[in-house]
Amino acid sequence: VMKDYIPYLRGLIGHAPAQAVGLTALIVDEDGAILFEKRSDNGQYCLPGGSLNYEEKILDGLRREVKEETGVLLREIHLFAITSGEKTTLHYPNGDITNYVSLTFYCPIKKDDVHLVASDGESTSLFFALPKDFPPKKEWLNNTETILEKFERGDFGVTID
């Protein structure tokens, strides 16, 4: 597995548009609270996740990204949604443009198993929130609303968009 694939790719193509596989974890505790992170690069709220490295297995990448960003060790993982298209394009503050084919996984957890620790510098805060306490939608990273609306509808069938 090639670690840090995206920085490697950016070294070759600069800020030009690129496509990558994104991995997102919809982490929900037994009370129905969802784990959010506030990104350090753009200040937006999102669900934990990141990019798959070259030749990395999907679930290995998901577990790695979530552990790096939150300290959470995922045990139960279910494919929830695959999203793509314009709404999954991110324009980063440094000028990078990346379109993601985003794989989102539903990951139920027990509160007792969670000890939040951000170790990679990619987030300024981590917290669980019930829907009534979610951050304002205008401050969410694109595609977050699509995933949370699907969850709130109780739609656990895998959707492809």
XYZ file of N, CA, C and O in Angstrom:
644
model
N 0.848 -1.185 0.000
C 0.000 0.000 0.000
C 0.889 1.243 0.000
O 1.827 1.349 0.780
N 0.576 2.160 -0.895
C 1.315 3.429 -0.936
C 0.651 4.391 0.039
O -0.491 4.797 -0.152
N 1.363 4.726 1.119
C 0.819 5.669 2.090
C 0.890 7.081 1.519
O 1.729 7.382 0.679
N 0.005 7.932 1.989
C -0.019 9.338 1.565
C -0.132 9.468 0.049
O 0.590 10.232 -0.587
N -1.063 8.705 -0.510
C -1.247 8.699 -1.958
C -1.650 10.070 -2.500
O -1.142 10.509 -3.523
N -2.554 10.753 -1.822
C -3.015 12.053 -2.321
C -1.868 13.061 -2.366
O -1.686 13.737 -3.392
N -1.033 13.189 -1.318
C 0.121 14.091 -1.445
C 1.054 13.689 -2.602
O 1.591 14.554 -3.303
N 1.232 12.393 -2.813
C 2.048 11.916 -3.938
C 1.436 12.390 -5.261
O 2.121 12.947 -6.120
N 0.115 12.181 -5.402
C -0.586 12.581 -6.620
C -0.494 14.096 -6.830
O -0.221 14.565 -7.937
N -0.688 14.844 -5.755
C -0.610 16.306 -5.847
C 0.786 16.769 -6.248
O 0.947 17.775 -6.934
N 1.810 16.022 -5.849
C 3.167 16.342 -6.262
C 3.345 16.225 -7.770
O 4.178 16.924 -8.359
N 2.549 15.375 -8.389
C 2.624 15.186 -9.838
C 1.764 16.180 -10.613
O 2.167 16.660 -11.664
N 0.556 16.457 -10.090
C -0.395 17.254 -10.868
C -0.670 18.643 -10.295
O -1.442 19.402 -10.865
N -0.082 18.962 -9.156
C -0.339 20.269 -8.549
C -1.778 20.374 -8.077
O -2.340 19.426 -7.553
N -2.392 21.535 -8.323
C -3.757 21.785 -7.848
C -4.832 21.373 -8.861
O -6.014 21.588 -8.622
N -4.433 20.787 -9.987
C -5.389 20.415 -11.046
C -6.464 19.478 -10.498
O -6.228 18.742 -9.541
N -7.654 19.493 -11.109
C -8.710 18.590 -10.667
C -8.253 17.129 -10.706
O -7.577 16.702 -11.644
N -8.612 16.401 -9.660
C -8.270 14.985 -9.557
C -9.489 14.238 -9.035
O -10.394 14.835 -8.457
N -9.497 12.945 -9.241
C -10.566 12.110 -8.695
C -9.952 11.126 -7.705
O -8.843 10.640 -7.917
N -10.678 10.867 -6.628
C -10.185 9.963 -5.589
C -11.370 9.214 -4.987
O -12.526 9.579 -5.187
N -11.049 8.183 -4.224
C -12.070 7.443 -3.489
C -12.109 8.012 -2.081
O -11.096 8.021 -1.374
N -13.272 8.515 -1.688
C -13.468 9.046 -0.349
C -14.169 8.024 0.524
O -15.010 7.251 0.056
N -13.810 8.012 1.790
C -14.393 7.096 2.766
C -14.974 7.922 3.904
O -14.293 8.783 4.453
N -16.227 7.660 4.247
C -16.902 8.423 5.293
C -17.552 7.464 6.277
O -18.144 6.458 5.872
N -17.456 7.797 7.562
C -18.067 6.974 8.605
C -19.205 7.743 9.266
O -18.999 8.821 9.818
N -20.385 7.186 9.188
C -21.554 7.690 9.908
C -21.571 6.913 11.230
O -22.080 5.796 11.301
N -20.935 7.504 12.250
C -20.750 6.846 13.540
C -21.879 7.292 14.466
O -22.031 8.485 14.738
N -22.669 6.314 14.917
C -23.876 6.602 15.697
C -23.844 5.805 16.990
O -23.650 4.589 16.969
N -24.037 6.520 18.115
C -24.053 5.808 19.398
C -25.459 5.280 19.697
O -26.398 5.500 18.931
N -25.596 4.574 20.816
C -26.866 3.920 21.128
C -28.001 4.904 21.403
O -29.177 4.532 21.386
N -27.693 6.179 21.655
C -28.729 7.196 21.843
C -29.138 7.862 20.525
O -29.996 8.731 20.509
N -28.471 7.500 19.432
C -28.756 8.117 18.137
C -27.941 9.368 17.866
O -28.187 10.077 16.895
N -26.966 9.655 18.723
C -26.094 10.817 18.501
C -25.047 10.448 17.449
O -24.543 9.320 17.420
N -24.722 11.411 16.597
C -23.809 11.215 15.473
C -22.509 11.965 15.729
O -22.522 13.103 16.209
N -21.403 11.315 15.378
C -20.093 11.929 15.562
C -19.788 12.899 14.421
O -19.784 12.516 13.252
N -19.549 14.161 14.795
C -19.149 15.212 13.864
C -17.708 15.599 14.140
O -17.225 15.478 15.266
N -17.063 16.113 13.128
C -15.781 16.780 13.327
C -15.859 18.138 12.653
O -16.586 18.325 11.683
N -15.130 19.075 13.217
C -15.004 20.396 12.595
C -13.613 20.426 11.959
O -12.605 20.268 12.646
N -13.591 20.618 10.654
C -12.337 20.556 9.905
C -11.443 21.752 10.211
O -11.915 22.875 10.324
N -10.151 21.492 10.281
C -9.202 22.580 10.532
C -8.873 23.351 9.260
O -8.483 24.513 9.333
N -9.079 22.749 8.070
C -8.699 23.448 6.835
C -9.726 24.479 6.381
O -9.371 25.518 5.848
N -11.029 24.198 6.595
C -12.041 25.143 6.118
C -13.102 25.485 7.163
O -14.026 26.235 6.876
N -12.982 24.922 8.368
C -13.921 25.238 9.440
C -15.299 24.626 9.297
O -16.188 24.923 10.087
N -15.488 23.762 8.302
C -16.805 23.153 8.095
C -16.948 21.879 8.932
O -15.962 21.246 9.301
N -18.212 21.531 9.200
C -18.523 20.320 9.939
C -18.759 19.177 8.965
O -19.353 19.368 7.903
N -18.304 17.990 9.352
C -18.481 16.826 8.490
C -18.461 15.563 9.338
O -18.256 15.610 10.550
N -18.658 14.452 8.676
C -18.513 13.153 9.294
C -17.066 12.716 9.089
O -16.439 13.080 8.097
N -16.501 11.943 10.012
C -15.095 11.537 9.877
C -14.854 10.706 8.619
O -15.726 9.964 8.175
N -13.660 10.830 8.083
C -13.289 10.035 6.919
C -12.078 10.607 6.234
O -11.375 11.457 6.778
N -11.844 10.148 5.019
C -10.695 10.616 4.263
C -10.579 9.867 2.957
O -11.545 9.299 2.470
N -9.370 9.837 2.422
C -9.124 9.239 1.115
C -8.478 7.868 1.239
O -7.652 7.630 2.116
N -8.842 7.013 0.310
C -8.243 5.694 0.214
C -6.863 5.822 -0.412
O -6.687 6.541 -1.395
N -5.885 5.155 0.175
C -4.544 5.136 -0.402
C -4.467 4.131 -1.547
O -5.312 3.232 -1.661
N -3.453 4.268 -2.378
C -3.247 3.382 -3.519
C -3.079 1.937 -3.032
O -2.269 1.674 -2.142
N -3.867 1.033 -3.583
C -3.885 -0.397 -3.277
C -4.301 -0.734 -1.846
O -4.133 -1.865 -1.392
N -4.867 0.228 -1.138
C -5.357 -0.028 0.215
C -6.752 -0.640 0.129
O -7.568 -0.260 -0.703
N -7.040 -1.586 1.009
C -8.374 -2.164 1.073
C -9.325 -1.141 1.689
O -8.937 -0.385 2.587
N -10.552 -1.128 1.223
C -11.527 -0.111 1.617
C -11.728 -0.056 3.130
O -11.639 1.012 3.738
N -12.010 -1.193 3.759
C -12.275 -1.165 5.202
C -11.021 -0.838 6.005
O -11.105 -0.204 7.049
N -9.848 -1.244 5.503
C -8.597 -0.851 6.163
C -8.443 0.664 6.118
O -8.051 1.297 7.105
N -8.753 1.260 4.970
C -8.655 2.710 4.820
C -9.637 3.439 5.716
O -9.298 4.450 6.344
N -10.860 2.930 5.787
C -11.872 3.549 6.647
C -11.427 3.493 8.109
O -11.456 4.512 8.812
N -10.998 2.328 8.549
C -10.549 2.188 9.942
C -9.357 3.117 10.227
O -9.286 3.741 11.284
N -8.414 3.182 9.290
C -7.227 4.031 9.467
C -7.630 5.495 9.583
O -7.208 6.197 10.514
N -8.433 5.975 8.643
C -8.833 7.385 8.655
C -9.595 7.738 9.926
O -9.346 8.771 10.544
N -10.541 6.902 10.322
C -11.347 7.192 11.515
C -10.470 7.178 12.769
O -10.602 8.048 13.629
N -9.557 6.222 12.860
C -8.672 6.173 14.026
C -7.779 7.415 14.074
O -7.606 8.029 15.136
N -7.212 7.820 12.913
C -6.356 9.008 12.876
C -7.114 10.269 13.274
O -6.598 11.114 13.997
N -8.348 10.390 12.773
C -9.103 11.626 12.990
C -9.826 11.684 14.317
O -10.094 12.777 14.820
N -10.196 10.515 14.881
C -11.055 10.533 16.069
C -10.568 9.674 17.224
O -11.044 9.837 18.347
N -9.689 8.726 16.962
C -9.286 7.770 17.983
C -10.243 6.598 18.112
O -9.989 5.660 18.862
N -11.354 6.617 17.373
C -12.364 5.565 17.464
C -11.924 4.340 16.663
O -11.489 4.464 15.516
N -12.045 3.169 17.287
C -11.781 1.904 16.603
C -13.118 1.336 16.143
O -13.968 1.000 16.975
N -13.299 1.254 14.843
C -14.566 0.763 14.305
C -14.616 -0.751 14.371
O -13.671 -1.432 13.998
N -15.746 -1.264 14.835
C -15.948 -2.710 14.887
C -17.042 -3.125 13.914
O -16.855 -4.030 13.126
N -18.177 -2.467 13.986
C -19.316 -2.815 13.136
C -19.402 -1.793 11.995
O -19.479 -0.592 12.244
N -19.371 -2.295 10.763
C -19.320 -1.421 9.594
C -20.283 -1.960 8.534
O -20.203 -3.130 8.162
N -21.190 -1.089 8.055
C -22.163 -1.478 7.027
C -22.155 -0.430 5.919
O -22.273 0.771 6.198
N -22.048 -0.872 4.668
C -22.131 0.064 3.543
C -23.486 0.750 3.576
O -24.519 0.096 3.733
N -23.498 2.063 3.464
C -24.708 2.873 3.619
C -25.070 3.601 2.327
O -26.228 3.653 1.937
N -24.065 4.201 1.670
C -24.346 4.973 0.457
C -23.076 5.136 -0.364
O -21.968 5.178 0.173
N -23.269 5.251 -1.663
C -22.190 5.615 -2.582
C -22.664 6.870 -3.296
O -23.738 6.877 -3.906
N -21.898 7.939 -3.179
C -22.283 9.196 -3.808
C -21.159 9.677 -4.722
O -19.984 9.377 -4.506
N -21.571 10.425 -5.746
C -20.608 10.915 -6.726
C -21.200 12.138 -7.417
O -22.305 12.565 -7.097
N -20.452 12.677 -8.344
C -20.936 13.831 -9.092
C -20.476 15.145 -8.478
O -19.600 15.185 -7.618
N -21.099 16.225 -8.942
C -20.690 17.571 -8.527
C -20.700 17.779 -7.022
O -19.832 18.458 -6.477
N -21.696 17.218 -6.342
C -21.820 17.486 -4.899
C -20.696 16.857 -4.081
O -20.557 17.139 -2.902
N -19.875 16.017 -4.703
C -18.765 15.416 -3.966
C -17.416 16.017 -4.380
O -16.367 15.455 -4.084
N -17.458 17.166 -5.043
C -16.225 17.870 -5.388
C -15.874 18.844 -4.270
O -16.719 19.619 -3.827
N -14.624 18.780 -3.823
C -14.148 19.702 -2.792
C -13.106 20.635 -3.386
O -12.201 20.199 -4.097
N -13.267 21.906 -3.070
C -12.290 22.940 -3.426
C -11.583 23.286 -2.119
O -12.172 23.920 -1.245
N -10.347 22.853 -1.992
C -9.605 23.042 -0.745
C -9.020 24.451 -0.669
O -8.734 25.068 -1.704
N -8.830 24.960 0.548
C -8.267 26.308 0.722
C -6.899 26.490 0.043
O -6.554 27.590 -0.371
N -6.133 25.410 -0.127
C -4.814 25.528 -0.761
C -4.886 25.536 -2.289
O -3.862 25.611 -2.956
N -6.106 25.419 -2.851
C -6.277 25.442 -4.298
C -6.515 24.081 -4.928
O -6.886 23.993 -6.100
N -6.307 22.994 -4.185
C -6.569 21.656 -4.724
C -8.056 21.493 -5.017
O -8.904 21.996 -4.260
N -8.360 20.776 -6.092
C -9.740 20.431 -6.433
C -9.791 18.917 -6.581
O -9.055 18.338 -7.383
N -10.648 18.282 -5.778
C -10.762 16.828 -5.836
C -12.231 16.437 -5.872
O -13.023 16.903 -5.063
N -12.566 15.583 -6.832
C -13.894 14.994 -6.893
C -13.785 13.594 -6.304
O -12.904 12.824 -6.678
N -14.680 13.289 -5.382
C -14.646 12.002 -4.711
C -15.790 11.103 -5.158
O -16.923 11.556 -5.290
N -15.482 9.851 -5.396
C -16.489 8.805 -5.385
C -16.490 8.405 -3.920
O -15.500 7.871 -3.406
N -17.566 8.755 -3.227
C -17.587 8.659 -1.774
C -18.373 7.443 -1.302
O -19.546 7.270 -1.645
N -17.710 6.613 -0.516
C -18.336 5.445 0.086
C -18.605 5.779 1.547
O -17.672 6.073 2.301
N -19.876 5.761 1.930
C -20.239 6.062 3.315
C -20.680 4.781 3.996
O -21.443 3.994 3.428
N -20.201 4.602 5.220
C -20.497 3.407 5.996
C -21.189 3.791 7.297
O -20.782 4.733 7.970
N -22.240 3.046 7.633
C -22.939 3.204 8.912
C -22.186 2.369 9.947
O -21.943 1.174 9.744
N -21.793 3.024 11.043
C -20.962 2.387 12.058
C -21.566 2.617 13.448
O -21.247 3.606 14.117
N -22.459 1.718 13.893
C -23.007 1.874 15.241
C -21.935 1.543 16.279
O -21.127 0.628 16.084
N -21.934 2.316 17.365
C -20.950 2.081 18.433
C -21.605 2.263 19.790
O -22.673 2.847 19.906
N -20.913 1.792 20.805
C -21.350 1.999 22.183
C -20.530 3.151 22.763
O -19.317 3.210 22.581
N -21.202 4.049 23.473
C -20.524 5.213 24.057
C -19.330 4.808 24.916
O -18.311 5.486 24.915
N -19.464 3.705 25.623
C -18.381 3.255 26.510
C -17.108 2.906 25.740
O -16.026 2.873 26.318
N -17.234 2.616 24.436
C -16.073 2.250 23.615
C -15.370 3.464 23.013
O -14.388 3.306 22.294
N -15.885 4.665 23.281
C -15.382 5.851 22.597
C -14.551 6.728 23.528
O -14.991 7.112 24.604
N -13.349 7.022 23.073
C -12.473 7.986 23.744
C -11.918 8.857 22.632
O -10.948 8.483 21.965
N -12.560 9.993 22.387
C -12.217 10.825 21.234
C -10.846 11.469 21.378
O -10.553 12.127 22.364
N -10.012 11.255 20.359
C -8.676 11.833 20.300
C -8.368 12.131 18.838
O -8.319 11.224 18.018
N -8.181 13.396 18.515
C -7.777 13.768 17.153
C -6.260 13.833 17.135
O -5.664 14.626 17.841
N -5.639 12.980 16.306
C -4.177 12.927 16.319
C -3.544 13.406 15.025
O -2.335 13.457 14.924
N -4.356 13.744 14.018
C -3.767 14.071 12.722
C -3.815 15.557 12.370
O -3.395 15.947 11.294
N -4.358 16.384 13.258
C -4.411 17.825 12.993
C -5.451 18.251 11.972
O -5.502 19.418 11.601
N -6.296 17.321 11.523
C -7.278 17.655 10.495
C -8.583 18.204 11.064
O -9.439 18.636 10.313
N -8.747 18.155 12.389
C -9.988 18.679 12.966
C -9.690 19.519 14.196
O -8.709 19.298 14.898
N -10.571 20.506 14.423
C -10.416 21.366 15.592
C -11.347 20.948 16.723
O -11.149 21.352 17.863
N -12.374 20.142 16.403
C -13.226 19.597 17.458
C -13.916 18.343 16.973
O -14.146 18.155 15.776
N -14.238 17.493 17.928
C -14.962 16.249 17.707
C -16.064 16.187 18.745
O -15.814 16.444 19.925
N -17.279 15.850 18.322
C -18.379 15.775 19.285
C -19.525 14.958 18.719
O -19.713 14.872 17.507
N -20.275 14.356 19.634
C -21.508 13.663 19.267
C -22.657 14.638 19.409
O -22.691 15.432 20.353
N -23.608 14.577 18.471
C -24.777 15.454 18.538
C -26.019 14.704 18.086
O -25.977 13.930 17.132
N -27.105 14.971 18.802
C -28.422 14.508 18.365
C -28.922 15.481 17.303
O -28.463 16.636 17.263
N -29.861 15.052 16.454
C -30.335 15.950 15.381
C -30.735 17.348 15.851
O -30.432 18.330 15.180
N -31.334 17.469 17.022
C -31.754 18.792 17.499
C -30.559 19.689 17.834
O -30.689 20.904 17.912
N -29.381 19.088 18.016
C -28.183 19.839 18.389
C -27.130 19.897 17.285
O -25.989 20.296 17.529
N -27.505 19.480 16.058
C -26.551 19.517 14.952
C -26.064 20.940 14.713
O -26.816 21.900 14.920
N -24.831 21.103 14.239
C -24.370 22.440 13.829
C -25.238 22.943 12.674
O -25.899 22.146 12.007
N -25.230 24.251 12.417
C -26.037 24.802 11.313
C -25.654 24.171 9.971
O -24.467 24.039 9.660
N -26.669 23.794 9.186
C -26.423 23.123 7.900
C -25.549 23.941 6.956
O -24.788 23.381 6.175
N -25.638 25.257 7.036
C -24.834 26.096 6.131
C -23.331 25.952 6.406
O -22.509 26.349 5.598
N -22.985 25.356 7.552
C -21.581 25.160 7.907
C -21.123 23.713 7.692
O -20.035 23.331 8.100
N -21.962 22.906 7.014
C -21.621 21.506 6.755
C -20.836 21.384 5.460
O -21.095 22.095 4.481
N -19.903 20.452 5.426
C -19.196 20.096 4.202
C -20.208 19.530 3.210
O -21.169 18.869 3.610
N -19.973 19.812 1.915
C -20.928 19.303 0.925
C -21.075 17.786 1.059
O -20.162 17.100 1.482
N -22.231 17.291 0.741
C -22.630 15.887 0.785
C -23.016 15.413 2.189
O -23.657 14.379 2.324
N -22.663 16.138 3.243
C -23.022 15.731 4.603
C -24.542 15.714 4.767
O -25.105 14.778 5.339
N -25.204 16.723 4.218
C -26.660 16.797 4.345
C -27.336 15.598 3.684
O -28.281 15.032 4.234
N -26.861 15.192 2.509
C -27.434 14.043 1.800
C -27.397 12.798 2.681
O -28.382 12.071 2.805
N -26.270 12.563 3.317
C -26.088 11.373 4.152
C -26.964 11.454 5.399
O -27.636 10.484 5.769
N -26.986 12.608 6.067
C -27.752 12.718 7.312
C -29.259 12.690 7.058
O -30.007 12.140 7.866
N -29.699 13.237 5.936
C -31.133 13.158 5.611
C -31.539 11.706 5.365
O -32.616 11.272 5.789
N -30.694 10.953 4.695
C -30.968 9.533 4.435
C -31.060 8.782 5.763
O -31.972 7.974 5.975
N -30.145 9.052 6.672
C -30.160 8.408 7.987
C -31.421 8.782 8.762
O -32.081 7.921 9.349
N -31.766 10.060 8.765
C -32.946 10.523 9.510
C -34.239 9.911 8.955
O -35.200 9.729 9.697
N -34.259 9.578 7.660
C -35.429 8.914 7.062
C -35.495 7.441 7.469
O -36.477 6.760 7.192
N -34.417 6.939 8.078
C -34.380 5.522 8.441
C -34.107 4.633 7.237
O -34.432 3.450 7.243
N -33.499 5.190 6.193
C -33.219 4.467 4.958
C -31.855 3.793 5.080
O -30.819 4.418 4.912
N -31.867 2.485 5.381
C -30.616 1.744 5.553
C -30.287 0.880 4.338
O -29.334 0.114 4.373
N -31.080 1.009 3.276
C -30.715 0.332 2.038
C -29.563 1.097 1.403
O -29.501 2.306 1.492
N -28.637 0.385 0.780
C -27.508 1.050 0.128
C -28.029 1.830 -1.073
O -28.717 1.272 -1.927
N -27.746 3.116 -1.102
C -28.135 3.943 -2.246
C -26.891 4.305 -3.044
O -25.804 4.449 -2.496
N -27.089 4.415 -4.354
C -26.003 4.794 -5.247
C -26.454 6.018 -6.019
O -27.489 6.006 -6.678
N -25.668 7.090 -5.910
C -26.024 8.346 -6.547
C -24.810 8.879 -7.288
O -23.810 9.187 -6.718
